[in-house]
PDB file of C-alpha atoms and ligand atoms in Angstrom:
ATOM      1  CA  UNK A  30     -11.436  17.083  12.444  1.00  0.00           C
ATOM      2  CA  UNK A  31     -14.239  14.907  11.354  1.00  0.00           C
ATOM      3  CA  UNK A  32     -14.586  11.629  12.215  1.00  0.00           C
ATOM      4  CA  UNK A  33     -16.379   8.844   9.859  1.00  0.00           C
ATOM      5  CA  UNK A  34     -18.332   5.497  11.381  1.00  0.00           C
ATOM      6  CA  UNK A  35     -17.314   2.306   9.674  1.00  0.00           C
ATOM      7  CA  UNK A  36     -18.819  -1.229  10.081  1.00  0.00           C
ATOM      8  CA  UNK A  37     -17.229  -2.831  12.643  1.00  0.00           C
ATOM      9  CA  UNK A  38     -16.335  -6.427  14.226  1.00  0.00           C
ATOM     10  CA  UNK A  39     -13.820  -8.687  16.055  1.00  0.00           C
ATOM     11  CA  UNK A  40     -11.260  -8.486  13.431  1.00  0.00           C
ATOM     12  CA  UNK A  41      -7.518  -8.631  13.575  1.00  0.00           C
ATOM     13  CA  UNK A  42      -5.791  -6.733  10.773  1.00  0.00           C
ATOM     14  CA  UNK A  43      -1.808  -6.715   9.949  1.00  0.00           C
ATOM     15  CA  UNK A  44      -1.329  -2.865   7.871  1.00  0.00           C
ATOM     16  CA  UNK A  45       2.284  -2.695   5.629  1.00  0.00           C
ATOM     17  CA  UNK A  46       4.068   0.318   5.814  1.00  0.00           C
ATOM     18  CA  UNK A  47       6.315   2.550   3.758  1.00  0.00           C
ATOM     19  CA  UNK A  48       6.778   4.779   1.194  1.00  0.00           C
ATOM     20  CA  UNK A  49       5.493   4.308  -1.992  1.00  0.00           C
ATOM     21  CA  UNK A  50       8.205   2.019  -3.523  1.00  0.00           C
ATOM     22  CA  UNK A  51       9.258   0.407  -0.938  1.00  0.00           C
ATOM     23  CA  UNK A  52       7.714  -3.294  -1.881  1.00  0.00           C
ATOM     24  CA  UNK A  53       4.554  -3.704   0.296  1.00  0.00           C
ATOM     25  CA  UNK A  54       2.910  -5.492  -2.502  1.00  0.00           C
ATOM     26  CA  UNK A  55       6.231  -7.319  -3.629  1.00  0.00           C
ATOM     27  CA  UNK A  56       6.127  -8.836   0.129  1.00  0.00           C
ATOM     28  CA  UNK A  57       2.127  -9.017   0.641  1.00  0.00           C
ATOM     29  CA  UNK A  58       1.830 -12.103  -0.745  1.00  0.00           C
ATOM     30  CA  UNK A  59       4.347 -13.739   1.287  1.00  0.00           C
ATOM     31  CA  UNK A  60       2.349 -12.343   4.288  1.00  0.00           C
ATOM     32  CA  UNK A  61      -0.752 -13.388   2.534  1.00  0.00           C
ATOM     33  CA  UNK A  62       0.767 -16.898   2.175  1.00  0.00           C
ATOM     34  CA  UNK A  63       1.431 -16.434   5.969  1.00  0.00           C
ATOM     35  CA  UNK A  64      -0.901 -15.599   7.384  1.00  0.00           C
ATOM     36  CA  UNK A  65      -4.400 -16.106   4.979  1.00  0.00           C
ATOM     37  CA  UNK A  66      -5.318 -13.186   5.464  1.00  0.00           C
ATOM     38  CA  UNK A  67      -6.822 -11.007   2.031  1.00  0.00           C
ATOM     39  CA  UNK A  68      -4.356  -8.407   1.175  1.00  0.00           C
ATOM     40  CA  UNK A  69      -6.551  -4.922   0.797  1.00  0.00           C
ATOM     41  CA  UNK A  70      -4.627  -2.156  -1.277  1.00  0.00           C
ATOM     42  CA  UNK A  71      -6.022   0.873  -1.953  1.00  0.00           C
ATOM     43  CA  UNK A  72      -4.326   1.773  -4.879  1.00  0.00           C
ATOM     44  CA  UNK A  73      -5.025  -1.100  -6.560  1.00  0.00           C
ATOM     45  CA  UNK A  74      -9.092  -0.820  -5.684  1.00  0.00           C
ATOM     46  CA  UNK A  75      -8.316   2.940  -6.833  1.00  0.00           C
ATOM     47  CA  UNK A  76      -7.348   1.531 -10.026  1.00  0.00           C
ATOM     48  CA  UNK A  77      -9.975  -1.013 -10.469  1.00  0.00           C
ATOM     49  CA  UNK A  78     -12.324   2.153  -9.600  1.00  0.00           C
ATOM     50  CA  UNK A  79     -10.878   4.269 -12.332  1.00  0.00           C
ATOM     51  CA  UNK A  80     -10.989   1.103 -15.134  1.00  0.00           C
ATOM     52  CA  UNK A  81     -14.086   0.865 -14.491  1.00  0.00           C
ATOM     53  CA  UNK A  82     -14.984   5.284 -14.832  1.00  0.00           C
ATOM     54  CA  UNK A  83     -17.019   4.551 -11.528  1.00  0.00           C
ATOM     55  CA  UNK A  84     -17.965   7.605  -9.781  1.00  0.00           C
ATOM     56  CA  UNK A  85     -15.477   7.647  -6.977  1.00  0.00           C
ATOM     57  CA  UNK A  86     -12.689   6.376  -9.484  1.00  0.00           C
ATOM     58  CA  UNK A  87     -13.018   9.465 -11.214  1.00  0.00           C
ATOM     59  CA  UNK A  88     -13.031  11.428  -8.567  1.00  0.00           C
ATOM     60  CA  UNK A  89     -10.475   9.645  -7.278  1.00  0.00           C
ATOM     61  CA  UNK A  90      -7.865  10.167 -10.600  1.00  0.00           C
ATOM     62  CA  UNK A  91      -6.630  14.049 -10.961  1.00  0.00           C
ATOM     63  CA  UNK A  92      -5.342  13.632  -7.264  1.00  0.00           C
ATOM     64  CA  UNK A  93      -3.116   9.549  -7.773  1.00  0.00           C
ATOM     65  CA  UNK A  94      -2.257  11.662 -11.533  1.00  0.00           C
ATOM     66  CA  UNK A  95      -0.668  14.379  -9.284  1.00  0.00           C
ATOM     67  CA  UNK A  96       0.894  11.558  -6.523  1.00  0.00           C
ATOM     68  CA  UNK A  97      -1.451  13.638  -4.631  1.00  0.00           C
ATOM     69  CA  UNK A  98      -3.060  11.601  -1.422  1.00  0.00           C
ATOM     70  CA  UNK A  99      -7.244  10.741  -2.568  1.00  0.00           C
ATOM     71  CA  UNK A 100      -9.185  12.408  -0.253  1.00  0.00           C
ATOM     72  CA  UNK A 101     -10.147  10.666   3.149  1.00  0.00           C
ATOM     73  CA  UNK A 102     -13.598  10.151   2.122  1.00  0.00           C
ATOM     74  CA  UNK A 103     -13.305   8.220  -0.406  1.00  0.00           C
ATOM     75  CA  UNK A 104     -10.512   5.838   0.809  1.00  0.00           C
ATOM     76  CA  UNK A 105     -12.707   4.947   3.674  1.00  0.00           C
ATOM     77  CA  UNK A 106     -15.772   4.661   1.560  1.00  0.00           C
ATOM     78  CA  UNK A 107     -13.769   2.354  -0.357  1.00  0.00           C
ATOM     79  CA  UNK A 108     -12.782   0.435   2.766  1.00  0.00           C
ATOM     80  CA  UNK A 109     -16.164   0.860   4.417  1.00  0.00           C
ATOM     81  CA  UNK A 110     -17.321  -1.838   1.491  1.00  0.00           C
ATOM     82  CA  UNK A 111     -14.710  -3.925   1.025  1.00  0.00           C
ATOM     83  CA  UNK A 112     -14.597  -5.016   4.928  1.00  0.00           C
ATOM     84  CA  UNK A 113     -17.941  -5.933   5.129  1.00  0.00           C
ATOM     85  CA  UNK A 114     -17.070  -8.885   2.763  1.00  0.00           C
ATOM     86  CA  UNK A 115     -16.922 -11.917   3.560  1.00  0.00           C
ATOM     87  CA  UNK A 116     -13.297 -13.008   3.020  1.00  0.00           C
ATOM     88  CA  UNK A 117     -12.291  -9.728   5.395  1.00  0.00           C
ATOM     89  CA  UNK A 118     -14.013 -10.890   8.743  1.00  0.00           C
ATOM     90  CA  UNK A 119     -10.891 -12.261  10.610  1.00  0.00           C
ATOM     91  CA  UNK A 120      -9.144  -9.417   9.402  1.00  0.00           C
ATOM     92  CA  UNK A 121      -7.230  -8.123   6.197  1.00  0.00           C
ATOM     93  CA  UNK A 122      -3.536  -7.379   5.167  1.00  0.00           C
ATOM     94  CA  UNK A 123      -3.667  -4.111   4.888  1.00  0.00           C
ATOM     95  CA  UNK A 124      -1.251  -2.148   1.421  1.00  0.00           C
ATOM     96  CA  UNK A 125      -1.322   1.300   1.141  1.00  0.00           C
ATOM     97  CA  UNK A 126      -3.875   2.101   3.780  1.00  0.00           C
ATOM     98  CA  UNK A 127      -4.315   3.948   6.812  1.00  0.00           C
ATOM     99  CA  UNK A 128      -1.493   6.546   5.062  1.00  0.00           C
ATOM    100  CA  UNK A 129      -3.652   9.667   7.334  1.00  0.00           C
ATOM    101  CA  UNK A 130      -3.860  10.091  11.016  1.00  0.00           C
ATOM    102  CA  UNK A 131      -7.510  10.380   9.944  1.00  0.00           C
ATOM    103  CA  UNK A 132      -7.881   7.341   8.542  1.00  0.00           C
ATOM    104  CA  UNK A 133      -5.432   5.477  11.462  1.00  0.00           C
ATOM    105  CA  UNK A 134      -8.313   6.817  13.965  1.00  0.00           C
ATOM    106  CA  UNK A 135     -11.364   5.956  11.515  1.00  0.00           C
ATOM    107  CA  UNK A 136      -9.146   2.364  11.584  1.00  0.00           C
ATOM    108  CA  UNK A 137      -8.878   2.072  14.978  1.00  0.00           C
ATOM    109  CA  UNK A 138     -12.756   2.121  15.022  1.00  0.00           C
ATOM    110  CA  UNK A 139     -13.230  -0.958  13.072  1.00  0.00           C
ATOM    111  CA  UNK A 140     -10.576  -3.474  13.672  1.00  0.00           C
ATOM    112  CA  UNK A 141      -7.833  -4.252  16.140  1.00  0.00           C
ATOM    113  CA  UNK A 142      -4.162  -4.024  14.281  1.00  0.00           C
ATOM    114  CA  UNK A 143      -2.281  -6.229  15.653  1.00  0.00           C
ATOM    115  CA  UNK A 144       0.972  -5.447  13.624  1.00  0.00           C
ATOM    116  CA  UNK A 145       2.066  -2.256  11.161  1.00  0.00           C
ATOM    117  CA  UNK A 146       5.063  -3.271   9.522  1.00  0.00           C
ATOM    118  CA  UNK A 147       6.997  -0.336   8.207  1.00  0.00           C
ATOM    119  CA  UNK A 148       9.249  -1.004   5.075  1.00  0.00           C
ATOM    120  CA  UNK A 149      12.354   1.213   5.432  1.00  0.00           C
ATOM    121  CA  UNK A 150      14.208   2.201   2.731  1.00  0.00           C
ATOM    122  CA  UNK A 151      15.849   5.759   1.686  1.00  0.00           C
ATOM    123  CA  UNK A 152      14.524   8.397  -0.731  1.00  0.00           C
ATOM    124  CA  UNK A 153      17.722   8.159  -2.766  1.00  0.00           C
ATOM    125  CA  UNK A 154      16.518   4.782  -3.454  1.00  0.00           C
ATOM    126  CA  UNK A 155      12.278   5.352  -4.023  1.00  0.00           C
ATOM    127  CA  UNK A 156      12.910   7.226  -7.687  1.00  0.00           C
ATOM    128  CA  UNK A 157      14.800   4.276  -9.050  1.00  0.00           C
ATOM    129  CA  UNK A 158      12.980   1.957  -7.993  1.00  0.00           C
ATOM    130  CA  UNK A 159       9.869   3.378  -8.977  1.00  0.00           C
ATOM    131  CA  UNK A 160      10.538   4.206 -12.832  1.00  0.00           C
ATOM    132  CA  UNK A 161      11.939   1.231 -13.504  1.00  0.00           C
ATOM    133  CA  UNK A 162       9.359  -0.955 -12.226  1.00  0.00           C
ATOM    134  CA  UNK A 163       6.846  -3.174 -14.365  1.00  0.00           C
ATOM    135  CA  UNK A 164       3.652  -4.942 -14.477  1.00  0.00           C
ATOM    136  CA  UNK A 165       2.737  -8.384 -16.391  1.00  0.00           C
ATOM    137  CA  UNK A 166      -0.385  -7.209 -17.897  1.00  0.00           C
ATOM    138  CA  UNK A 167      -1.991 -10.312 -17.235  1.00  0.00           C
ATOM    139  CA  UNK A 168      -1.086 -11.380 -14.417  1.00  0.00           C
ATOM    140  CA  UNK A 169      -0.299  -8.846 -12.226  1.00  0.00           C
ATOM    141  CA  UNK A 170       2.956  -9.672 -11.465  1.00  0.00           C
ATOM    142  CA  UNK A 171       5.499  -6.299 -10.206  1.00  0.00           C
ATOM    143  CA  UNK A 172       8.672  -6.665 -11.941  1.00  0.00           C
ATOM    144  CA  UNK A 173      11.928  -4.176 -11.978  1.00  0.00           C
ATOM    145  CA  UNK A 174      14.072  -3.698 -15.553  1.00  0.00           C
ATOM    146  CA  UNK A 175      17.316  -3.777 -13.150  1.00  0.00           C
ATOM    147  CA  UNK A 176      16.194  -5.367  -9.631  1.00  0.00           C
ATOM    148  CA  UNK A 177      13.946  -8.263 -10.753  1.00  0.00           C
ATOM    149  CA  UNK A 178      14.120  -8.214 -14.885  1.00  0.00           C
ATOM    150  CA  UNK A 179      10.739 -10.234 -16.539  1.00  0.00           C
ATOM    151  CA  UNK A 180      11.343 -12.660 -19.036  1.00  0.00           C
ATOM    152  CA  UNK A 181      11.798 -12.291 -21.735  1.00  0.00           C
ATOM    153  CA  UNK A 182       8.980 -13.821 -23.653  1.00  0.00           C
ATOM    154  CA  UNK A 183       6.509 -11.724 -22.160  1.00  0.00           C
ATOM    155  CA  UNK A 184       8.216  -8.572 -22.982  1.00  0.00           C
ATOM    156  CA  UNK A 185       5.388  -7.192 -24.925  1.00  0.00           C
ATOM    157  CA  UNK A 186       2.794  -7.885 -21.899  1.00  0.00           C
ATOM    158  CA  UNK A 187       4.722  -5.396 -19.277  1.00  0.00           C
ATOM    159  CA  UNK A 188       3.121  -1.802 -18.547  1.00  0.00           C
ATOM    160  CA  UNK A 189       4.656   1.062 -16.270  1.00  0.00           C
ATOM    161  CA  UNK A 190       1.904   2.288 -14.247  1.00  0.00           C
ATOM    162  CA  UNK A 191       1.469   6.351 -15.233  1.00  0.00           C
ATOM    163  CA  UNK A 192       2.010   7.265 -11.821  1.00  0.00           C
ATOM    164  CA  UNK A 193       5.722   5.981 -11.742  1.00  0.00           C
ATOM    165  CA  UNK A 194       7.230   9.287 -13.175  1.00  0.00           C
ATOM    166  CA  UNK A 195      10.096  10.862 -11.828  1.00  0.00           C
ATOM    167  CA  UNK A 196       8.105  14.051 -11.947  1.00  0.00           C
ATOM    168  CA  UNK A 197       5.536  12.431 -10.174  1.00  0.00           C
ATOM    169  CA  UNK A 198       7.018   9.875  -7.792  1.00  0.00           C
ATOM    170  CA  UNK A 199       8.439  12.991  -5.778  1.00  0.00           C
ATOM    171  CA  UNK A 200       5.432  14.818  -5.627  1.00  0.00           C
ATOM    172  CA  UNK A 201       4.116  10.959  -3.783  1.00  0.00           C
ATOM    173  CA  UNK A 202       6.762  11.135  -1.152  1.00  0.00           C
ATOM    174  CA  UNK A 203       6.504  14.458  -0.455  1.00  0.00           C
ATOM    175  CA  UNK A 204       3.124  13.436   0.285  1.00  0.00           C
ATOM    176  CA  UNK A 205       4.274  10.575   1.961  1.00  0.00           C
ATOM    177  CA  UNK A 206       6.846  12.622   4.043  1.00  0.00           C
ATOM    178  CA  UNK A 207       4.093  14.882   5.151  1.00  0.00           C
ATOM    179  CA  UNK A 208       0.890  12.917   5.547  1.00  0.00           C
ATOM    180  CA  UNK A 209       1.884   9.521   6.369  1.00  0.00           C
ATOM    181  CA  UNK A 210       5.378   9.325   7.993  1.00  0.00           C
ATOM    182  CA  UNK A 211       4.387  10.973  11.170  1.00  0.00           C
ATOM    183  CA  UNK A 212       1.703   7.463  11.133  1.00  0.00           C
ATOM    184  CA  UNK A 213       4.968   5.502  11.877  1.00  0.00           C
ATOM    185  CA  UNK A 214       5.014   7.380  15.632  1.00  0.00           C
ATOM    186  CA  UNK A 215       1.262   7.095  16.086  1.00  0.00           C
ATOM    187  CA  UNK A 216       1.524   3.421  15.851  1.00  0.00           C
ATOM    188  CA  UNK A 217       4.718   3.020  17.400  1.00  0.00           C
ATOM    189  CA  UNK A 218       2.964   4.671  20.264  1.00  0.00           C
ATOM    190  CA  UNK A 219       0.826   2.086  21.028  1.00  0.00           C
ATOM    191  CA  UNK A 220       3.395  -0.414  20.849  1.00  0.00           C
ATOM    192  CA  UNK A 221       3.111  -2.379  17.303  1.00  0.00           C
ATOM    193  CA  UNK A 222       5.192  -1.162  14.866  1.00  0.00           C
ATOM    194  CA  UNK A 223       8.029  -3.251  14.109  1.00  0.00           C
ATOM    195  CA  UNK A 224      10.935  -1.625  11.493  1.00  0.00           C
ATOM    196  CA  UNK A 225      12.238  -4.188   8.305  1.00  0.00           C
ATOM    197  CA  UNK A 226      14.983  -3.077   6.948  1.00  0.00           C
ATOM    198  CA  UNK A 227      14.193  -2.950   3.011  1.00  0.00           C
ATOM    199  CA  UNK A 228      17.414  -1.730   1.748  1.00  0.00           C
ATOM    200  CA  UNK A 229      18.001  -5.167   0.848  1.00  0.00           C
ATOM    201  CA  UNK A 230      17.213  -7.500  -1.649  1.00  0.00           C
ATOM    202  CA  UNK A 231      13.758  -8.734  -2.261  1.00  0.00           C
ATOM    203  CA  UNK A 232      14.127 -12.602  -0.100  1.00  0.00           C
ATOM    204  CA  UNK A 233      15.760 -11.310   2.567  1.00  0.00           C
ATOM    205  CA  UNK A 234      13.306  -8.699   2.959  1.00  0.00           C
ATOM    206  CA  UNK A 235      10.806 -11.501   3.193  1.00  0.00           C
ATOM    207  CA  UNK A 236      13.214 -13.788   5.294  1.00  0.00           C
ATOM    208  CA  UNK A 237      12.926 -10.432   7.945  1.00  0.00           C
ATOM    209  CA  UNK A 238       8.889 -10.513   7.505  1.00  0.00           C
ATOM    210  CA  UNK A 239       8.484 -13.999   8.185  1.00  0.00           C
ATOM    211  CA  UNK A 240      10.187 -14.267  11.575  1.00  0.00           C
ATOM    212  CA  UNK A 241       7.819 -11.344  12.812  1.00  0.00           C
ATOM    213  CA  UNK A 242       4.963 -13.149  12.108  1.00  0.00           C
ATOM    214  CA  UNK A 243       5.974 -16.677  14.249  1.00  0.00           C
TER     215      UNK A 243
HETATM  216  P1  ADP B 307       2.175   4.085  -3.563  1.00  0.00           P
HETATM  217  O1  ADP B 307       2.356   3.015  -2.237  1.00  0.00           O
HETATM  218  O2  ADP B 307       3.941   2.792  -5.201  1.00  0.00           O
HETATM  219  O3  ADP B 307       2.693   5.439  -4.355  1.00  0.00           O
HETATM  220  P2  ADP B 307      -0.018   2.618  -4.328  1.00  0.00           P
HETATM  221  O4  ADP B 307      -1.087   2.525  -4.919  1.00  0.00           O
HETATM  222  O5  ADP B 307      -0.364   2.162  -2.599  1.00  0.00           O
HETATM  223  O6  ADP B 307       1.065   3.385  -4.516  1.00  0.00           O
HETATM  224  O7  ADP B 307      -1.189   4.166  -4.801  1.00  0.00           O
HETATM  225  C1  ADP B 307      -1.149   4.445  -5.524  1.00  0.00           C
HETATM  226  C2  ADP B 307      -2.112   6.359  -5.831  1.00  0.00           C
HETATM  227  O8  ADP B 307      -3.195   5.970  -4.540  1.00  0.00           O
HETATM  228  C3  ADP B 307      -1.356   7.603  -4.361  1.00  0.00           C
HETATM  229  O9  ADP B 307      -0.307   8.398  -5.328  1.00  0.00           O
HETATM  230  C4  ADP B 307      -2.498   8.213  -3.712  1.00  0.00           C
HETATM  231  O10 ADP B 307      -3.207   9.172  -4.597  1.00  0.00           O
HETATM  232  C5  ADP B 307      -3.974   7.399  -4.058  1.00  0.00           C
HETATM  233  N1  ADP B 307      -4.020   6.641  -2.880  1.00  0.00           N
HETATM  234  C6  ADP B 307      -3.880   4.402  -2.712  1.00  0.00           C
HETATM  235  N2  ADP B 307      -4.218   4.440  -0.923  1.00  0.00           N
HETATM  236  C7  ADP B 307      -3.924   5.991  -0.484  1.00  0.00           C
HETATM  237  C8  ADP B 307      -5.017   6.005   0.650  1.00  0.00           C
HETATM  238  N3  ADP B 307      -4.969   5.092   1.402  1.00  0.00           N
HETATM  239  N4  ADP B 307      -4.744   7.564   0.881  1.00  0.00           N
HETATM  240  C9  ADP B 307      -5.021   8.328  -0.129  1.00  0.00           C
HETATM  241  N5  ADP B 307      -4.490   8.023  -1.636  1.00  0.00           N
HETATM  242  C10 ADP B 307      -4.070   7.043  -1.755  1.00  0.00           C
END
């Protein structure tokens, strides 16, 4: 297997882990506030690269739209650049990364992962969560048509992610189970995995996560 050389440093980072739609992005805000670590979401970085029309964004596009994982080399080059930034020097909060064993092994070479917070949600609930997800195009705030309705005065600003359709969600779930879920054992063996029941309301999940961070 090919390995990648990334930047090295004295960082200690937290990983938010879980299936698509588990609430990683939602919970990231509270963790950032508590720890001061900046959020590094590979999904957001890919969508930004795509909207800017960069070469990497265009290469990633087909994989994302199909609900497949983007190749490790593209993800690792994004991460390498991001971790060189000043705000990342004391560690970051990873959201949606690592998603393969190779990504995790590459990450281990550049930063210490002090905790992996695994937000657990049964597959049966994922589709409803994702298909009902909406984003405020102005602020980036995430809502859900049933679980977290947006205020009615911003309803015309709400957008749905292109990959948030039922068919694509099923592919994303398959990719999660075959390529990403094995990371739970990887991090459990390293003694850093913390499981949180994500099948509860947002505040309860946040409180359980904050208890882990004291
Ligand atoms: P979700 O967790 O809801 O699936 P993300 O925004 O994290 O959504 O990711 C959206 C898409 O971006 C994924 O389906 C995948 O194609 C790609 N992606 C994001 N992060 C990674 C990663 N670390 N490795 C490979 N592909 C990724």
